[in-house]
Amino acid sequence: MSHLEEVSAQVDAAIEAGVITGMNELLVILSDDAALSREERFEQQQRLRTAISHHGRHHREEQEARHEQLTQGGTIL
């Protein structure tokens, strides 16, 4: 397995786990990975950034839906 394949598998696993701290740590590790070309590094980091962004948007939507549910009728139940 090539280094790029290993990194790609790590990125896949981090995205699948859905843990933001793990994805952020991997972003930092990739920044210092001299074995990858600039383009390869950017591609993997962009996958992580996109997953982090989607996770944040999904979390915000869940929070808004929960708040709306709790405040039905104008008061918190």
PDB file of C-alpha atoms in Angstrom, residues 66-77:
ATOM      1  CA  ARG A  66     -34.362  20.891  19.031  1.00  0.00           C
ATOM      2  CA  HIS A  67     -34.783  24.518  20.124  1.00  0.00           C
ATOM      3  CA  GLU A  68     -37.861  24.865  17.928  1.00  0.00           C
ATOM      4  CA  GLN A  69     -39.329  21.684  19.399  1.00  0.00           C
ATOM      5  CA  LEU A  70     -38.650  22.827  22.968  1.00  0.00           C
ATOM      6  CA  THR A  71     -40.111  26.285  22.441  1.00  0.00           C
ATOM      7  CA  GLN A  72     -43.413  25.292  20.857  1.00  0.00           C
ATOM      8  CA  GLY A  73     -46.067  27.718  21.986  1.00  0.00           C
ATOM      9  CA  GLY A  74     -43.468  30.334  22.937  1.00  0.00           C
ATOM     10  CA  THR A  75     -42.244  28.786  26.181  1.00  0.00           C
ATOM     11  CA  ILE A  76     -39.612  26.215  26.928  1.00  0.00           C
ATOM     12  CA  LEU A  77     -41.286  23.006  28.031  1.00  0.00           C
TER      13      LEU A  77
END
